[in-house]
XYZ file of C-alpha atoms in Angstrom:
523
model
C 0.004 0.004 0.000
C 2.881 2.382 0.760
C 4.456 1.557 -2.594
C 1.205 2.282 -4.420
C 0.844 5.657 -2.693
C 4.462 6.625 -3.404
C 4.175 5.651 -7.061
C 1.030 7.752 -7.455
C 2.598 10.587 -5.412
C -0.387 10.687 -3.099
C -0.814 10.984 0.675
C -3.201 9.041 2.844
C -5.276 12.177 3.289
C -5.849 12.333 -0.485
C -7.761 9.040 -0.456
C -11.482 9.676 -0.281
C -12.802 6.120 -0.033
C -11.513 2.552 -0.213
C -13.339 -0.206 -2.157
C -11.908 -3.714 -1.843
C -12.429 -6.455 -4.421
C -10.937 -9.932 -4.555
C -11.070 -13.268 -2.846
C -8.451 -12.443 -0.202
C -10.341 -9.328 0.880
C -12.839 -11.586 2.622
C -10.188 -12.414 5.228
C -10.873 -10.353 8.373
C -7.167 -9.730 9.037
C -6.712 -8.275 5.542
C -9.687 -5.970 6.006
C -8.344 -4.812 9.384
C -4.870 -4.010 8.046
C -6.252 -2.031 5.092
C -8.589 -0.105 7.374
C -5.816 0.666 9.931
C -3.410 1.812 7.171
C -5.810 4.369 5.690
C -7.529 5.151 9.017
C -10.876 4.834 7.230
C -13.709 2.389 7.021
C -13.484 0.212 3.948
C -16.378 -0.331 1.523
C -17.500 -3.723 0.220
C -20.448 -2.652 -1.945
C -19.034 -4.425 -5.029
C -19.611 -8.131 -5.370
C -16.129 -9.593 -5.582
C -17.282 -12.413 -7.862
C -19.244 -10.117 -10.183
C -16.628 -7.372 -10.489
C -14.587 -9.107 -13.195
C -17.738 -10.263 -14.991
C -19.055 -6.690 -15.079
C -15.777 -5.457 -16.490
C -15.814 -8.161 -19.147
C -19.396 -7.329 -20.083
C -18.497 -3.630 -20.373
C -15.473 -4.411 -22.551
C -17.578 -6.676 -24.782
C -20.189 -3.944 -25.153
C -17.477 -1.460 -26.126
C -16.094 -3.806 -28.771
C -19.485 -4.898 -30.100
C -21.107 -2.828 -32.875
C -24.548 -3.830 -31.600
C -24.303 -1.806 -28.365
C -23.783 1.883 -27.832
C -22.200 2.633 -24.461
C -20.562 5.646 -22.891
C -16.950 6.132 -23.963
C -14.725 4.331 -21.526
C -11.047 3.760 -22.232
C -8.996 1.015 -20.620
C -5.202 1.297 -20.674
C -3.192 -1.758 -19.796
C 0.320 -1.389 -18.366
C 3.648 -3.197 -18.475
C 3.984 -4.826 -15.027
C 7.810 -4.996 -15.019
C 10.336 -2.658 -16.620
C 12.226 -4.076 -19.649
C 15.822 -3.224 -20.592
C 17.838 -3.891 -23.756
C 21.578 -4.639 -23.598
C 24.051 -4.847 -26.484
C 27.819 -4.985 -27.023
C 29.444 -1.680 -27.784
C 32.426 -1.334 -30.096
C 33.867 1.412 -27.864
C 36.475 -0.095 -25.509
C 34.714 -3.477 -25.615
C 31.976 -2.156 -23.392
C 28.240 -2.759 -23.297
C 25.362 -0.415 -23.852
C 21.920 -0.680 -22.322
C 18.658 1.189 -22.355
C 15.401 0.789 -20.469
C 12.876 0.675 -23.302
C 9.739 0.117 -21.213
C 9.493 1.415 -17.675
C 7.243 -0.089 -15.051
C 3.551 0.679 -15.548
C 4.236 1.875 -19.092
C 1.151 1.894 -21.306
C 0.536 -1.255 -23.355
C 0.266 -2.236 -26.159
C 3.109 0.011 -27.281
C 5.962 0.090 -29.787
C 9.239 2.009 -29.880
C 11.811 2.460 -32.601
C 15.510 2.534 -31.599
C 18.200 3.669 -34.019
C 21.661 2.071 -33.895
C 24.852 2.785 -35.892
C 26.559 -0.513 -36.724
C 28.875 -2.052 -39.313
C 28.168 -5.727 -38.567
C 25.390 -7.953 -37.189
C 24.744 -7.468 -33.477
C 22.798 -9.026 -30.608
C 20.161 -7.424 -28.420
C 19.524 -9.056 -25.052
C 16.212 -8.225 -23.383
C 15.704 -8.740 -19.656
C 13.645 -7.438 -16.783
C 15.400 -4.479 -15.195
C 14.770 -5.439 -11.562
C 15.080 -9.223 -11.101
C 13.943 -9.128 -7.486
C 10.524 -7.797 -8.567
C 9.918 -10.534 -11.103
C 8.366 -13.739 -9.701
C 10.470 -15.904 -12.043
C 13.809 -17.588 -11.389
C 15.269 -16.099 -14.598
C 14.902 -12.412 -15.449
C 16.082 -12.852 -19.052
C 13.486 -12.511 -21.809
C 15.446 -13.416 -24.928
C 18.294 -12.707 -27.302
C 17.581 -11.167 -30.694
C 20.227 -11.209 -33.453
C 19.938 -8.517 -36.119
C 21.434 -10.082 -39.224
C 22.733 -8.842 -42.616
C 24.116 -5.578 -41.200
C 27.115 -4.092 -43.079
C 28.883 -0.749 -43.510
C 27.816 1.911 -45.965
C 29.464 2.236 -49.370
C 31.896 4.797 -47.985
C 32.793 2.618 -44.978
C 30.722 4.551 -42.440
C 28.413 2.940 -39.905
C 24.988 1.977 -41.186
C 21.894 3.302 -39.540
C 19.768 0.399 -38.223
C 16.249 0.999 -36.944
C 14.948 -1.642 -34.537
C 11.306 -1.743 -33.545
C 10.544 -3.258 -30.111
C 7.022 -3.944 -28.999
C 4.902 -5.018 -26.030
C 1.694 -6.476 -27.454
C -1.796 -6.538 -26.007
C -0.909 -9.677 -24.016
C 2.090 -8.000 -22.353
C 4.685 -10.007 -24.315
C 7.907 -8.275 -25.327
C 9.411 -8.872 -28.773
C 11.602 -7.303 -31.427
C 9.018 -6.748 -34.145
C 11.266 -5.822 -37.075
C 14.544 -4.189 -38.048
C 15.601 -2.214 -41.118
C 18.797 -0.667 -42.402
C 18.869 2.833 -43.896
C 21.102 3.112 -46.950
C 22.254 6.526 -48.170
C 22.486 7.066 -51.888
C 23.902 10.125 -53.705
C 21.838 11.620 -56.470
C 24.384 14.071 -57.933
C 27.497 11.995 -57.192
C 29.082 14.657 -54.911
C 31.483 12.907 -52.543
C 31.544 15.803 -50.092
C 28.039 15.163 -48.793
C 28.496 11.472 -47.979
C 30.538 11.460 -44.730
C 27.721 12.932 -42.646
C 28.420 10.871 -39.514
C 32.218 10.546 -39.781
C 33.266 13.124 -37.181
C 30.537 12.242 -34.767
C 31.361 8.561 -34.996
C 35.052 9.177 -34.353
C 34.439 11.277 -31.264
C 31.239 9.731 -29.916
C 31.577 6.000 -30.335
C 30.166 5.339 -26.902
C 26.506 5.164 -26.152
C 25.726 8.158 -28.335
C 27.159 6.201 -31.275
C 25.267 2.998 -30.492
C 21.964 4.503 -29.424
C 21.497 7.736 -31.334
C 17.804 8.350 -31.108
C 14.728 6.636 -29.643
C 11.532 7.095 -31.543
C 8.194 6.190 -29.953
C 5.007 5.308 -31.703
C 1.963 3.502 -30.410
C 0.873 0.901 -32.903
C -2.631 0.453 -31.654
C -4.909 2.998 -33.295
C -2.150 4.723 -35.369
C -2.141 4.393 -39.126
C 0.898 3.357 -41.139
C 1.109 6.772 -42.743
C 1.639 8.358 -39.345
C 4.359 5.827 -38.523
C 6.094 6.636 -41.810
C 5.866 10.341 -41.050
C 7.434 9.716 -37.654
C 10.236 7.737 -39.249
C 10.898 10.593 -41.656
C 10.772 13.072 -38.786
C 13.274 10.928 -36.898
C 15.630 10.986 -39.860
C 15.180 14.721 -40.307
C 15.847 15.430 -36.621
C 18.776 13.027 -36.419
C 20.849 13.917 -39.463
C 21.028 17.690 -38.834
C 22.082 16.964 -35.249
C 24.851 14.746 -36.498
C 25.977 17.402 -38.914
C 26.032 19.931 -36.085
C 28.359 17.708 -34.065
C 30.659 17.331 -37.040
C 30.671 21.066 -37.676
C 31.549 21.835 -34.053
C 34.522 19.407 -34.171
C 35.987 20.520 -37.497
C 33.982 23.246 -39.193
C 36.503 24.056 -41.917
C 37.182 20.514 -43.189
C 33.581 19.356 -43.406
C 31.132 22.112 -44.097
C 27.445 21.198 -43.864
C 25.988 20.040 -47.165
C 22.355 20.378 -48.228
C 20.330 17.268 -47.392
C 18.386 17.452 -50.642
C 21.294 15.797 -52.441
C 21.084 12.580 -50.326
C 18.523 9.823 -50.853
C 17.810 7.117 -48.301
C 16.364 3.627 -48.785
C 15.038 1.300 -46.072
C 15.764 -2.446 -46.311
C 14.209 -4.977 -43.936
C 16.618 -7.189 -41.996
C 16.091 -10.755 -40.761
C 15.898 -11.318 -37.014
C 16.843 -14.525 -35.228
C 15.099 -14.777 -31.856
C 16.275 -17.048 -29.034
C 13.663 -16.847 -26.278
C 14.074 -17.910 -22.657
C 11.172 -19.640 -20.937
C 9.146 -19.180 -24.137
C 8.287 -21.579 -26.899
C 9.980 -21.119 -30.245
C 7.958 -20.878 -33.427
C 9.043 -24.360 -34.564
C 7.918 -25.893 -31.306
C 4.647 -23.939 -31.426
C 4.016 -25.227 -34.963
C 4.755 -28.762 -33.760
C 2.261 -28.367 -30.915
C -0.332 -26.971 -33.335
C 0.176 -30.002 -35.573
C -0.209 -32.340 -32.608
C -3.333 -30.466 -31.573
C -4.772 -31.000 -35.057
C -4.029 -34.705 -34.802
C -5.736 -34.900 -31.435
C -8.756 -33.020 -32.785
C -8.977 -35.512 -35.639
C -8.666 -38.364 -33.158
C -11.450 -36.862 -31.037
C -13.609 -36.542 -34.157
C -13.076 -40.198 -35.038
C -13.805 -41.227 -31.448
C -17.010 -39.179 -31.489
C -18.116 -40.833 -34.734
C -17.367 -44.263 -33.231
C -19.391 -43.483 -30.113
C -22.247 -42.095 -32.234
C -22.325 -45.319 -34.242
C -22.400 -47.384 -31.038
C -25.140 -45.205 -29.564
C -27.150 -45.545 -32.784
C -27.152 -49.351 -32.426
C -28.161 -49.148 -28.777
C -30.898 -46.601 -29.506
C -32.286 -48.727 -32.352
C -32.438 -51.796 -30.074
C -34.373 -50.021 -27.336
C -36.677 -48.111 -29.676
C -37.590 -51.056 -31.902
C -38.134 -53.415 -28.977
C -40.654 -51.014 -27.449
C -42.493 -50.621 -30.779
C -42.710 -54.366 -31.311
C -45.048 -54.469 -28.337
C -46.849 -51.321 -29.470
C -47.501 -49.824 -32.908
C -45.645 -52.560 -34.853
C -47.421 -55.454 -33.156
C -50.159 -55.773 -35.838
C -47.689 -55.684 -38.723
C -45.522 -58.696 -37.841
C -46.320 -62.341 -37.252
C -45.814 -63.841 -33.835
C -43.030 -66.095 -35.082
C -41.121 -63.221 -36.679
C -41.697 -61.085 -33.596
C -40.109 -63.669 -31.308
C -37.200 -64.096 -33.688
C -36.576 -60.368 -33.917
C -36.905 -59.897 -30.154
C -34.254 -62.543 -29.563
C -31.961 -60.846 -32.068
C -32.391 -57.493 -30.300
C -31.553 -59.049 -26.932
C -28.423 -60.685 -28.348
C -27.311 -57.357 -29.782
C -27.855 -55.621 -26.456
C -25.744 -58.216 -24.636
C -23.054 -57.954 -27.303
C -22.869 -54.159 -26.829
C -21.974 -54.519 -23.155
C -19.571 -57.441 -23.615
C -17.603 -58.050 -26.806
C -18.937 -54.956 -28.551
C -17.922 -52.508 -25.827
C -14.927 -51.179 -27.785
C -15.249 -51.934 -31.490
C -14.377 -49.898 -34.603
C -16.991 -47.666 -36.170
C -17.555 -49.957 -39.156
C -18.478 -52.897 -36.900
C -21.292 -50.899 -35.320
C -22.485 -49.704 -38.701
C -22.630 -53.291 -39.995
C -24.541 -54.410 -36.894
C -27.068 -51.588 -37.347
C -27.493 -52.475 -41.019
C -28.183 -56.096 -40.093
C -30.904 -55.095 -37.655
C -32.512 -52.710 -40.118
C -32.624 -55.460 -42.703
C -35.233 -57.200 -40.541
C -36.876 -54.159 -39.014
C -37.216 -51.924 -42.080
C -40.023 -53.971 -43.795
C -42.085 -53.859 -40.597
C -41.617 -50.110 -40.301
C -42.524 -49.613 -43.975
C -45.749 -51.640 -43.597
C -46.718 -49.462 -40.646
C -45.967 -46.229 -42.503
C -47.829 -47.374 -45.646
C -50.856 -48.332 -43.586
C -50.912 -44.893 -41.952
C -50.439 -42.823 -45.142
C -52.316 -44.914 -47.758
C -55.927 -43.936 -46.884
C -55.111 -40.245 -47.159
C -53.535 -40.390 -50.628
C -56.223 -42.811 -51.920
C -58.924 -40.398 -50.798
C -57.182 -37.479 -52.557
C -56.878 -39.470 -55.798
C -60.561 -40.463 -55.632
C -61.617 -36.818 -55.192
C -59.588 -35.769 -58.230
C -61.172 -38.476 -60.365
C -64.686 -37.411 -59.277
C -64.008 -33.748 -60.119
C -62.701 -34.676 -63.571
C -65.722 -36.931 -64.206
C -68.058 -34.044 -63.307
C -66.262 -31.809 -65.791
C -66.646 -34.445 -68.546
C -70.334 -34.810 -67.719
C -70.842 -31.034 -67.905
C -69.129 -31.012 -71.325
C -71.525 -33.685 -72.580
C -74.483 -31.606 -71.339
C -73.295 -28.667 -73.539
C -72.229 -26.464 -70.622
C -71.068 -23.017 -71.855
C -68.018 -23.275 -69.618
C -66.637 -26.140 -71.722
C -68.144 -25.482 -75.183
C -64.758 -24.291 -76.528
C -62.989 -27.594 -75.860
C -61.948 -29.979 -78.632
C -64.151 -33.134 -78.763
C -61.205 -35.405 -79.662
C -59.217 -34.244 -76.681
C -62.195 -34.673 -74.375
C -62.545 -38.286 -75.549
C -58.917 -38.877 -74.582
C -59.572 -37.322 -71.165
C -62.609 -39.496 -70.597
C -60.662 -42.608 -71.542
C -57.718 -41.664 -69.274
C -60.092 -41.019 -66.338
C -61.724 -44.399 -66.876
C -58.355 -46.147 -66.844
C -57.342 -44.336 -63.659
C -60.624 -45.363 -61.993
C -60.119 -48.997 -62.966
C -56.497 -48.915 -61.691
C -57.589 -47.437 -58.374
C -60.402 -49.961 -57.860
C -58.206 -52.924 -58.720
C -55.437 -51.860 -56.347
C -57.866 -51.190 -53.494
C -59.542 -54.537 -53.954
C -56.212 -56.345 -54.010
C -54.981 -54.497 -50.930
C -58.137 -55.245 -48.967
C -57.538 -58.987 -49.458
C -54.092 -58.805 -47.769
C -53.431 -58.910 -44.050
C -51.448 -56.246 -42.211
C -48.469 -58.552 -41.833
C -48.030 -58.757 -45.618
C -46.296 -56.217 -47.837
C -48.742 -53.824 -49.555
C -49.747 -54.291 -53.207
C -49.580 -50.584 -53.965
C -47.369 -48.088 -52.166
C -47.984 -44.454 -51.353
C -45.315 -43.333 -53.810
C -47.093 -45.133 -56.678
C -50.430 -43.496 -55.811
C -48.833 -40.031 -55.693
C -47.192 -40.657 -59.079
C -50.550 -41.697 -60.573
C -52.186 -38.566 -59.165
C -49.519 -36.316 -60.726
C -49.867 -38.057 -64.111
C -53.632 -37.521 -63.999
C -53.194 -33.808 -63.275
C -50.585 -33.267 -65.959
C -52.699 -34.978 -68.664
C -56.256 -33.816 -67.879
C -55.922 -30.331 -66.346
C -54.396 -28.576 -69.419
C -57.314 -29.804 -71.543
C -60.278 -29.361 -69.204
C -59.209 -26.039 -67.706
C -58.128 -24.538 -71.023
C -59.260 -20.864 -71.011
C -61.720 -19.567 -73.574
C -60.267 -17.502 -76.443
C -60.748 -13.742 -76.022
C -63.157 -11.993 -78.471
C -61.830 -8.669 -79.713
C -64.322 -5.710 -79.813
C -65.380 -4.788 -83.370
C -64.584 -1.046 -83.016
C -61.209 -1.582 -81.376
C -59.186 -0.483 -84.438
C -61.325 2.601 -85.049
C -61.162 3.811 -81.428
C -57.420 3.217 -81.370
C -57.000 5.355 -84.511
C -59.102 8.099 -82.964
C -56.985 7.984 -79.799
C -53.797 8.383 -81.784
C -55.225 11.277 -83.805
C -56.160 13.224 -80.643
C -58.628 15.389 -82.549
C -62.027 16.741 -81.484
C -64.567 14.088 -80.577
C -68.391 14.115 -80.662
C -68.658 17.402 -82.521
C -66.459 19.348 -80.129
C -64.428 22.097 -81.747
C -60.791 22.763 -81.068
C -61.575 26.171 -79.631
C -63.731 24.701 -76.849
C -60.889 22.601 -75.399
C -58.267 25.307 -75.632
C -56.979 26.104 -72.120
C -56.864 29.572 -70.673
C -53.559 31.414 -71.000
C -51.219 30.925 -68.046
C -50.736 33.756 -65.599
C -46.976 33.209 -65.515
C -45.497 34.878 -68.573
C -42.334 32.792 -68.319
C -44.204 29.594 -69.356
C -45.619 29.326 -72.860
C -49.018 27.669 -73.368
C -49.006 24.689 -75.728
C -51.839 23.689 -78.041
C -54.299 21.137 -76.608
C -53.315 18.474 -79.126
C -49.652 18.649 -78.137
C -50.548 18.645 -74.451
C -52.512 15.418 -74.857
C -49.648 13.723 -76.677
C -47.305 14.556 -73.832
């Protein structure tokens, strides 16, 4: 508590109220110590178990486009300060820099500029090992590869981007080398960092400038502008150092003659207490294999459960709805088979491949499917037979009305109506014969006609008879249709009206011209 107050630069008197949340705050001794430290009564109005859930719900509502909530920003912090260390070429020393201080905002990125002639290592570690609850304070070693001198032998400018992501993990995101190119070929403007590098090869040479940019919520264009600003602020400073050391030998040259190009560099990361990318990929591959194995195991269990479910379901129906559709002998035989399958499932069939269960289910259905089909046909057949009979009766009434010279059907072709009458008669004979044959069979026998056949017959009857019987009458055109159409196109006076009678009054607005009535009607 003292550390928290000192970090925030607050006194105990500045604290207005204390709200405690967390499992340990239920301990009476903890409550007493907090209360004695602040000399105030503590508040427990928040439900300790619901506090995190409320925060999660608020964060989800902020992220979701379906909810509109009050603006509420949450800034995460870096719990432990992070420092970078590297070997310096000056007197075989080392350089270091604390890139992220404790409680620094996260996620966050920083760009560090080095001046190097060869590949170099960056070692990242936690600044204060005693604060870190890990036995090893090292984070990792990052090797910046493919670094070489400039064309004139000077140090190359290397920009290294370090980052703490949204999960609080530190990494070297990328590195790039800045190459200087001369446009006009003037050799005097190339050694821009020569004097500074000769006099300041210590930390100022290794770590020239630190550039900060926060990746989250900042566009790439802004990052590029910051990189350009870094170059613009860095190079003039370097030239100033050179001019102060030897102003006469190296006068400042205009920067417009120099062109820079950025080239990405490969980074080799060696992480401590973290998994490498190869190992992560291996684990991901193993996870995929396990997921596939779980899928196969689920399919095997589903096949086994399907057999067990079929046994229980069919055995109950044999004594219920299927009882009338199977002989007593077949019922006893099938019941015995179901009992044997049930015993097999809990003994030898406890752990069998998926195909074995599928074959067992297919064997049971081979005996049970005919019984189930007889039951379904018996339930559905009366309905479709009744519908077919109604259709035949309606068609027969239409044929009878045609024979009685009904005006509704007097436009139909007699030859086609004879075909319809014959087709209806054949359908009636087919229906009667099938119904008579079916009535002679018992429920335990397979049906003579199936529901699918009756539906097909009904569709054939509709497709043949309906286009003929319900053929619409031809339309009779009015005798004066052509004459009235010609009069409408002419738009002249009708019924003795003169053109002067239909002429509209002149418009009050002088800006609009009045058109003749004939032209108005055409429009």
